């Protein structure tokens, strides 16, 4: 792989994501709603966690926390190919005719539901388990997880392709698929443990998030960043030490990588979600957040060598930093960055 001159990165504050999917729709309308075969492609998507994810069970790569695996060039690291119907979910329509009188009749129902509705124990589609979460009332919980391709520094999708169709751009580290070279072998899909490559059955080629490179080249932020109503995203280059992204990752150290045990060195970062206290059996408030730190530590960490206990300690540390700085209000640089008022730059691509 050619030496990378610079590397773009993105950061998400999960304390601010409201799960509105504006980012997903921005990406969809910009890149994947014109061509046949792209109907199930969500280069950007937002999942409810804990949950099945999209495609279904993508988190189950078999990687072990505390050991850097799978290795970049280890064929054993190839994971099963997702099935379009079963693991992404076949597209369906909605019963607008029943609700909105669009077919000339009387409205017979007041609720829009999938029609015909997928059913049975294996029913699944994108966001099938949205807002379901886990746990029993009043200690049930969930949070939102927006995802794009991580434009990894050690991307197994690149080494998996025997055609050398997947490559990492030298000038900014964006991972792309050369559509002219691709022959649809799909080893790249198997190689990506985040399952962020989509095979297009109509063109017979694979496609993925392009980090909005035509916009990046103009210094414009990715469309998912600029359209995000929650202002939860920051984008910059890894070496831009003046950027807010750099400050959050390296100075304040409040952001972690998603499943770093996959060993791909992802270039996306997440500020883990805090949560309101849970309730004890006697009805008193617990001193701990409702989302167990152990659940977050299974997902987020600094690097692939960290143990689960080390990851838990880092998350506790981040929550302490956030609480301390929140108490200072707008006197805190960290709070000013995270609040992201309109004079806070979230796109710093110089
Ligand atoms: Fe490749 Fe997947 Fe990493 Fe994107 S997230 S660079 S597709 S391994
Ligand atoms: Fe290669 Fe993936 Fe195409 S393995 S040939 S880029 S489908």
CSV table of C-alpha atoms and ligand atoms in Angstrom, one decimal:
chain,number,residue,atom,x,y,z
A,1,UNK,CA,0.0,0.0,0.0
A,2,UNK,CA,1.3,3.4,-0.9
A,3,UNK,CA,2.5,5.7,1.8
A,4,UNK,CA,-0.3,8.0,2.9
A,5,UNK,CA,0.6,11.7,3.0
A,6,UNK,CA,-2.4,12.8,5.1
A,7,UNK,CA,-5.4,11.1,6.7
A,8,UNK,CA,-9.0,12.4,7.0
A,9,UNK,CA,-10.8,11.6,10.2
A,10,UNK,CA,-14.4,12.0,11.5
A,11,UNK,CA,-15.6,12.2,15.1
A,12,UNK,CA,-19.1,11.6,16.4
A,13,UNK,CA,-20.5,12.8,19.8
A,14,UNK,CA,-22.9,10.1,20.8
A,15,UNK,CA,-24.3,12.3,23.6
A,16,UNK,CA,-25.9,14.5,20.9
A,17,UNK,CA,-27.2,12.0,18.3
A,18,UNK,CA,-31.0,12.0,18.3
A,19,UNK,CA,-31.3,9.2,15.7
A,20,UNK,CA,-33.1,11.4,13.2
A,21,UNK,CA,-31.3,9.8,10.2
A,22,UNK,CA,-30.9,13.1,8.4
A,23,UNK,CA,-27.2,12.1,7.8
A,24,UNK,CA,-28.4,8.8,6.3
A,25,UNK,CA,-30.9,10.5,4.0
A,26,UNK,CA,-28.3,13.2,3.0
A,27,UNK,CA,-25.9,10.5,2.0
A,28,UNK,CA,-28.6,8.4,0.3
A,29,UNK,CA,-29.8,11.3,-1.8
A,30,UNK,CA,-26.3,12.4,-2.6
A,31,UNK,CA,-24.8,9.1,-3.7
A,32,UNK,CA,-27.0,6.0,-3.7
A,33,UNK,CA,-30.6,6.7,-4.9
A,34,UNK,CA,-30.1,6.8,-8.6
A,35,UNK,CA,-28.8,3.5,-9.7
A,36,UNK,CA,-30.4,0.1,-9.7
A,37,UNK,CA,-29.1,-2.3,-7.1
A,38,UNK,CA,-28.3,0.5,-4.6
A,39,UNK,CA,-31.6,0.2,-2.7
A,40,UNK,CA,-30.1,-1.5,0.3
A,41,UNK,CA,-26.9,0.5,0.4
A,42,UNK,CA,-26.5,2.8,3.3
A,43,UNK,CA,-23.0,4.2,3.2
A,44,UNK,CA,-24.0,6.2,6.2
A,45,UNK,CA,-26.5,4.6,8.6
A,46,UNK,CA,-27.6,5.0,12.2
A,47,UNK,CA,-28.2,2.0,14.4
A,48,UNK,CA,-29.9,1.5,17.7
A,49,UNK,CA,-27.5,-0.1,20.1
A,50,UNK,CA,-27.4,-2.6,21.7
A,51,UNK,CA,-29.1,-4.1,18.7
A,52,UNK,CA,-28.7,-6.3,15.6
A,53,UNK,CA,-27.0,-3.5,13.5
A,54,UNK,CA,-26.9,-3.3,9.8
A,55,UNK,CA,-26.2,-5.7,8.1
A,56,UNK,CA,-27.6,-8.0,10.8
A,57,UNK,CA,-25.0,-9.0,13.4
A,58,UNK,CA,-22.1,-7.2,11.7
A,59,UNK,CA,-20.4,-6.9,15.1
A,60,UNK,CA,-19.8,-10.6,15.3
A,61,UNK,CA,-16.5,-10.8,13.5
A,62,UNK,CA,-15.0,-13.2,16.0
A,63,UNK,CA,-12.2,-10.7,17.0
A,64,UNK,CA,-11.1,-10.9,20.6
A,65,UNK,CA,-10.7,-7.8,22.8
A,66,UNK,CA,-7.0,-7.4,23.8
A,67,UNK,CA,-5.5,-9.0,20.8
A,68,UNK,CA,-5.0,-7.3,17.5
A,69,UNK,CA,-6.9,-9.5,15.1
A,70,UNK,CA,-7.8,-10.2,12.4
A,71,UNK,CA,-4.5,-9.3,10.8
A,72,UNK,CA,-4.5,-7.3,7.6
A,73,UNK,CA,-3.4,-10.1,5.3
A,74,UNK,CA,-4.7,-13.1,7.2
A,75,UNK,CA,-7.2,-14.9,5.0
A,76,UNK,CA,-8.7,-16.5,8.1
A,77,UNK,CA,-10.0,-13.0,8.9
A,78,UNK,CA,-12.5,-13.1,6.1
A,79,UNK,CA,-16.0,-13.1,7.6
A,80,UNK,CA,-19.2,-14.5,6.0
A,81,UNK,CA,-20.8,-12.7,3.2
A,82,UNK,CA,-24.0,-10.9,4.2
A,83,UNK,CA,-27.1,-12.1,2.4
A,84,UNK,CA,-29.1,-9.3,0.7
A,85,UNK,CA,-32.6,-10.7,1.7
A,86,UNK,CA,-31.7,-12.1,5.1
A,87,UNK,CA,-29.0,-9.8,6.5
A,88,UNK,CA,-29.8,-6.5,4.9
A,89,UNK,CA,-33.6,-7.1,4.5
A,90,UNK,CA,-35.6,-7.0,1.3
A,91,UNK,CA,-37.1,-3.5,0.7
A,92,UNK,CA,-40.9,-3.2,1.3
A,93,UNK,CA,-43.6,-0.6,0.7
A,94,UNK,CA,-45.9,1.1,3.2
A,95,UNK,CA,-49.7,1.1,3.5
A,96,UNK,CA,-50.0,4.7,2.4
A,97,UNK,CA,-53.2,3.8,0.4
A,98,UNK,CA,-54.9,2.8,3.6
A,99,UNK,CA,-53.9,5.9,5.6
A,100,UNK,CA,-53.6,8.8,3.2
A,101,UNK,CA,-56.4,8.0,0.7
A,102,UNK,CA,-53.8,8.1,-2.0
A,103,UNK,CA,-55.7,5.3,-3.8
A,104,UNK,CA,-59.1,7.1,-3.8
A,105,UNK,CA,-60.7,5.2,-1.0
A,106,UNK,CA,-61.6,6.0,2.6
A,107,UNK,CA,-58.8,5.9,5.1
A,108,UNK,CA,-59.3,2.6,6.9
A,109,UNK,CA,-56.3,2.9,9.2
A,110,UNK,CA,-54.6,5.7,10.9
A,111,UNK,CA,-51.1,4.3,11.2
A,112,UNK,CA,-48.4,3.9,8.5
A,113,UNK,CA,-46.9,0.4,8.8
A,114,UNK,CA,-44.7,-1.7,6.5
A,115,UNK,CA,-46.9,-3.4,3.9
A,116,UNK,CA,-46.7,-6.3,3.3
A,117,UNK,CA,-45.0,-6.5,6.7
A,118,UNK,CA,-42.0,-8.8,7.0
A,119,UNK,CA,-42.9,-11.2,9.7
A,120,UNK,CA,-41.7,-14.4,11.4
A,121,UNK,CA,-38.8,-14.9,13.8
A,122,UNK,CA,-36.3,-14.1,11.0
A,123,UNK,CA,-37.9,-10.8,10.0
A,124,UNK,CA,-35.3,-8.2,9.6
A,125,UNK,CA,-34.5,-5.0,7.7
A,126,UNK,CA,-32.6,-1.8,8.2
A,127,UNK,CA,-33.5,-0.3,11.6
A,128,UNK,CA,-35.8,-3.2,12.3
A,129,UNK,CA,-35.1,-2.9,16.0
A,130,UNK,CA,-35.0,0.9,16.1
A,131,UNK,CA,-35.5,2.2,19.6
A,132,UNK,CA,-36.0,-1.3,21.1
A,133,UNK,CA,-32.8,-1.5,23.1
A,134,UNK,CA,-32.4,-3.9,26.1
A,135,UNK,CA,-33.3,-4.2,29.7
A,136,UNK,CA,-36.6,-4.0,31.6
A,137,UNK,CA,-38.4,-0.8,32.6
A,138,UNK,CA,-37.4,1.4,34.3
A,139,UNK,CA,-33.8,0.4,33.6
A,140,UNK,CA,-34.2,-0.2,29.9
A,141,UNK,CA,-31.8,1.8,27.6
A,142,UNK,CA,-30.5,2.3,24.1
A,143,UNK,CA,-28.3,4.8,22.3
A,144,UNK,CA,-27.7,5.7,18.6
A,145,UNK,CA,-24.6,4.7,16.7
A,146,UNK,CA,-24.0,6.5,13.3
A,147,UNK,CA,-21.6,4.6,11.1
A,148,UNK,CA,-19.7,5.2,7.9
A,149,UNK,CA,-16.7,3.4,6.4
A,150,UNK,CA,-13.8,4.1,8.8
A,151,UNK,CA,-11.3,4.7,6.0
A,152,UNK,CA,-9.0,2.5,8.1
A,153,UNK,CA,-5.2,3.0,8.3
A,154,UNK,CA,-4.7,-0.8,8.0
A,155,UNK,CA,-7.7,-1.7,5.8
A,156,UNK,CA,-8.3,-5.4,5.2
A,157,UNK,CA,-10.6,-4.6,2.4
A,158,UNK,CA,-7.6,-3.3,0.4
A,159,UNK,CA,-5.5,-6.4,0.9
A,160,UNK,CA,-8.5,-8.8,0.4
A,161,UNK,CA,-9.1,-7.8,-3.2
A,162,UNK,CA,-7.2,-10.0,-5.7
A,163,UNK,CA,-7.8,-7.4,-8.4
A,164,UNK,CA,-6.3,-4.5,-6.4
A,165,UNK,CA,-9.5,-2.7,-7.0
A,166,UNK,CA,-9.7,-1.3,-3.5
A,167,UNK,CA,-7.1,1.4,-2.7
A,168,UNK,CA,-6.3,4.1,-0.3
A,169,UNK,CA,-5.6,7.5,-1.7
A,170,UNK,CA,-2.2,8.9,-0.9
A,171,UNK,CA,-3.3,12.5,-0.6
A,172,UNK,CA,-6.0,12.0,2.1
A,173,UNK,CA,-6.3,8.3,3.0
A,174,UNK,CA,-9.8,7.9,1.6
A,175,UNK,CA,-10.5,4.2,0.7
A,176,UNK,CA,-12.1,3.8,-2.7
A,177,UNK,CA,-13.1,1.0,-5.1
A,178,UNK,CA,-12.1,1.4,-8.7
A,179,UNK,CA,-15.3,0.6,-10.5
A,180,UNK,CA,-13.5,-0.2,-13.8
A,181,UNK,CA,-11.2,-2.8,-12.1
A,182,UNK,CA,-13.8,-4.4,-9.9
A,183,UNK,CA,-15.1,-7.8,-11.1
A,184,UNK,CA,-17.4,-8.5,-8.1
A,185,UNK,CA,-15.3,-11.1,-6.3
A,186,UNK,CA,-16.6,-9.7,-2.9
A,187,UNK,CA,-13.5,-10.6,-0.9
A,188,UNK,CA,-13.6,-6.9,0.1
A,189,UNK,CA,-17.0,-7.4,1.7
A,190,UNK,CA,-15.7,-10.4,3.6
A,191,UNK,CA,-12.6,-8.6,4.6
A,192,UNK,CA,-14.3,-5.6,6.1
A,193,UNK,CA,-15.2,-6.5,9.7
A,194,UNK,CA,-17.5,-3.4,9.9
A,195,UNK,CA,-19.4,-4.7,6.8
A,196,UNK,CA,-19.3,-1.3,5.1
A,197,UNK,CA,-18.9,-2.5,1.6
A,198,UNK,CA,-22.0,-3.3,-0.4
A,199,UNK,CA,-22.2,-5.5,-3.5
A,200,UNK,CA,-24.4,-4.2,-6.2
A,201,UNK,CA,-26.1,-7.3,-7.8
A,202,UNK,CA,-27.2,-5.3,-10.8
A,203,UNK,CA,-23.8,-3.9,-11.8
A,204,UNK,CA,-21.9,-6.9,-10.4
A,205,UNK,CA,-19.5,-4.5,-8.6
A,206,UNK,CA,-19.0,-3.4,-5.0
A,207,UNK,CA,-19.5,0.1,-3.7
A,208,UNK,CA,-18.8,2.0,-0.5
A,209,UNK,CA,-18.6,5.4,1.3
A,210,UNK,CA,-16.3,7.7,-0.6
A,211,UNK,CA,-16.0,10.1,2.3
A,212,UNK,CA,-17.5,12.7,-0.1
A,213,UNK,CA,-14.1,13.1,-1.7
A,214,UNK,CA,-15.3,15.6,-4.4
A,215,UNK,CA,-16.5,17.9,-1.5
A,216,UNK,CA,-13.3,17.2,0.6
A,217,UNK,CA,-11.2,18.3,-2.3
A,218,UNK,CA,-13.0,21.7,-2.3
A,219,UNK,CA,-12.6,22.0,1.5
A,220,UNK,CA,-16.3,21.3,2.0
A,221,UNK,CA,-17.4,19.0,4.7
A,222,UNK,CA,-18.9,15.6,4.0
A,223,UNK,CA,-22.6,15.9,3.4
A,224,UNK,CA,-23.5,13.8,6.5
A,225,UNK,CA,-21.4,16.3,8.6
A,226,UNK,CA,-22.9,19.5,7.2
A,227,UNK,CA,-26.5,18.2,7.2
A,228,UNK,CA,-26.5,16.7,10.7
A,229,UNK,CA,-29.1,18.6,12.7
A,230,UNK,CA,-27.6,17.5,16.0
A,231,UNK,CA,-24.2,19.0,15.0
A,232,UNK,CA,-22.6,15.8,16.4
A,233,UNK,CA,-19.8,15.4,13.8
A,234,UNK,CA,-16.4,16.9,13.3
A,235,UNK,CA,-14.1,16.3,10.3
A,236,UNK,CA,-10.5,17.2,9.8
A,237,UNK,CA,-7.0,15.8,8.9
A,238,UNK,CA,-5.2,13.8,11.5
A,239,UNK,CA,-2.2,16.2,11.5
A,240,UNK,CA,-4.3,19.4,11.9
A,241,UNK,CA,-3.4,20.1,15.5
A,242,UNK,CA,-5.5,23.3,15.5
A,243,UNK,CA,-8.7,21.5,14.6
A,244,UNK,CA,-11.4,20.7,17.1
A,245,UNK,CA,-11.3,17.1,16.1
A,246,UNK,CA,-7.6,16.9,17.0
A,247,UNK,CA,-8.3,18.6,20.4
A,248,UNK,CA,-11.1,16.2,21.2
A,249,UNK,CA,-9.1,13.1,20.4
A,250,UNK,CA,-5.6,14.1,21.5
A,251,UNK,CA,-5.8,17.0,24.0
A,252,UNK,CA,-9.0,16.2,25.8
A,253,UNK,CA,-8.8,12.5,25.1
A,254,UNK,CA,-12.6,12.0,25.2
A,255,UNK,CA,-13.0,10.0,22.0
A,256,UNK,CA,-12.5,6.3,21.3
A,257,UNK,CA,-12.5,4.0,18.3
A,258,UNK,CA,-15.3,1.6,17.5
A,259,UNK,CA,-14.2,-2.1,17.9
A,260,UNK,CA,-10.5,-1.4,17.7
A,261,UNK,CA,-9.9,-5.1,18.4
A,262,UNK,CA,-10.7,-5.6,14.7
A,263,UNK,CA,-7.1,-4.4,14.2
A,264,UNK,CA,-7.8,-2.1,11.2
A,265,UNK,CA,-7.0,1.3,12.9
A,266,UNK,CA,-10.2,3.0,12.0
A,267,UNK,CA,-10.2,6.7,11.4
A,268,UNK,CA,-13.5,7.5,13.0
A,269,UNK,CA,-13.9,8.4,16.7
A,270,UNK,CA,-16.8,8.3,19.1
A,271,UNK,CA,-17.5,10.2,22.4
A,272,UNK,CA,-19.2,7.5,24.4
A,273,UNK,CA,-22.8,8.2,25.6
A,274,UNK,CA,-23.5,9.1,29.2
A,275,UNK,CA,-26.8,8.1,30.6
A,276,UNK,CA,-29.2,9.0,33.4
A,277,UNK,CA,-29.0,6.9,36.6
A,278,UNK,CA,-30.8,3.6,36.8
A,279,UNK,CA,-33.1,2.6,39.6
A,280,UNK,CA,-32.3,0.2,42.5
A,281,UNK,CA,-34.8,-2.5,43.5
A,282,UNK,CA,-36.0,-0.3,46.4
A,283,UNK,CA,-36.8,2.5,44.0
A,284,UNK,CA,-33.8,4.7,44.9
A,285,UNK,CA,-31.6,6.1,42.1
A,286,UNK,CA,-28.5,4.2,41.4
A,287,UNK,CA,-25.1,6.0,41.4
A,288,UNK,CA,-24.3,4.5,38.0
A,289,UNK,CA,-25.5,5.4,34.6
A,290,UNK,CA,-28.2,3.2,33.1
A,291,UNK,CA,-26.0,2.1,30.2
A,292,UNK,CA,-23.5,-0.3,31.8
A,293,UNK,CA,-19.9,0.7,31.2
A,294,UNK,CA,-19.2,-2.9,30.4
A,295,UNK,CA,-21.5,-2.7,27.4
A,296,UNK,CA,-19.8,0.4,26.1
A,297,UNK,CA,-16.3,-1.1,26.7
A,298,UNK,CA,-17.2,-4.1,24.5
A,299,UNK,CA,-17.7,-1.6,21.7
A,300,UNK,CA,-15.2,1.3,22.3
A,301,UNK,CA,-11.5,1.5,23.0
A,302,UNK,CA,-8.3,3.3,22.2
A,303,UNK,CA,-6.4,0.6,20.4
A,304,UNK,CA,-6.5,-3.1,19.6
A,305,UNK,CA,-4.3,-4.2,22.5
A,306,UNK,CA,-6.3,-2.7,25.4
A,307,UNK,CA,-8.1,-5.2,27.7
A,308,UNK,CA,-11.7,-5.0,28.5
A,309,UNK,CA,-10.8,-3.7,32.0
A,310,UNK,CA,-8.6,-1.0,30.5
A,311,UNK,CA,-11.4,0.0,28.1
A,312,UNK,CA,-13.8,0.3,31.0
A,313,UNK,CA,-11.3,2.5,33.0
A,314,UNK,CA,-11.0,4.8,30.0
A,315,UNK,CA,-14.7,5.2,29.6
A,316,UNK,CA,-15.0,6.0,33.3
A,317,UNK,CA,-12.2,8.5,32.9
A,318,UNK,CA,-14.0,10.2,29.9
A,319,UNK,CA,-17.2,10.4,31.8
A,320,UNK,CA,-15.3,12.1,34.7
A,321,UNK,CA,-13.8,14.6,32.3
A,322,UNK,CA,-17.1,15.4,30.7
A,323,UNK,CA,-18.9,15.8,34.0
A,324,UNK,CA,-16.1,18.1,35.4
A,325,UNK,CA,-16.1,20.3,32.3
A,326,UNK,CA,-19.9,20.4,32.0
A,327,UNK,CA,-20.0,21.9,35.5
A,328,UNK,CA,-17.9,24.9,34.2
A,329,UNK,CA,-20.4,25.6,31.5
A,330,UNK,CA,-19.2,27.8,28.6
A,331,UNK,CA,-16.0,28.7,30.5
A,332,UNK,CA,-14.7,25.2,29.5
A,333,UNK,CA,-13.0,24.9,26.1
A,334,UNK,CA,-14.3,21.3,25.9
A,335,UNK,CA,-17.9,22.4,26.4
A,336,UNK,CA,-17.6,25.2,23.9
A,337,UNK,CA,-16.4,22.7,21.3
A,338,UNK,CA,-19.0,20.1,22.1
A,339,UNK,CA,-21.9,22.5,22.2
A,340,UNK,CA,-20.9,23.4,18.7
A,341,UNK,CA,-22.5,26.8,18.5
A,342,UNK,CA,-22.5,28.3,15.0
A,343,UNK,CA,-19.1,29.9,15.5
A,344,UNK,CA,-17.6,26.5,16.4
A,345,UNK,CA,-15.9,25.0,13.3
A,346,UNK,CA,-16.8,21.4,12.7
A,347,UNK,CA,-15.3,21.2,9.2
A,348,UNK,CA,-11.5,22.0,9.3
A,349,UNK,CA,-10.0,20.6,6.1
A,350,UNK,CA,-6.8,22.6,5.8
B,1,LIG,FE1,-12.2,-1.1,4.4
B,1,LIG,FE2,-14.2,-1.7,6.1
B,1,LIG,FE3,-12.1,-0.2,7.0
B,1,LIG,FE4,-13.8,0.9,5.3
B,1,LIG,S1,-14.3,0.2,7.4
B,1,LIG,S2,-11.6,1.0,5.1
B,1,LIG,S3,-14.4,-0.9,4.0
B,1,LIG,S4,-12.0,-2.4,6.3
B,2,LIG,FE1,-12.2,-6.8,-5.5
B,2,LIG,FE2,-14.3,-6.5,-4.0
B,2,LIG,FE3,-14.5,-6.0,-6.6
B,2,LIG,S1,-12.8,-8.1,-3.9
B,2,LIG,S2,-13.0,-7.4,-7.5
B,2,LIG,S3,-13.3,-4.9,-5.1
B,2,LIG,S4,-16.0,-7.0,-5.3
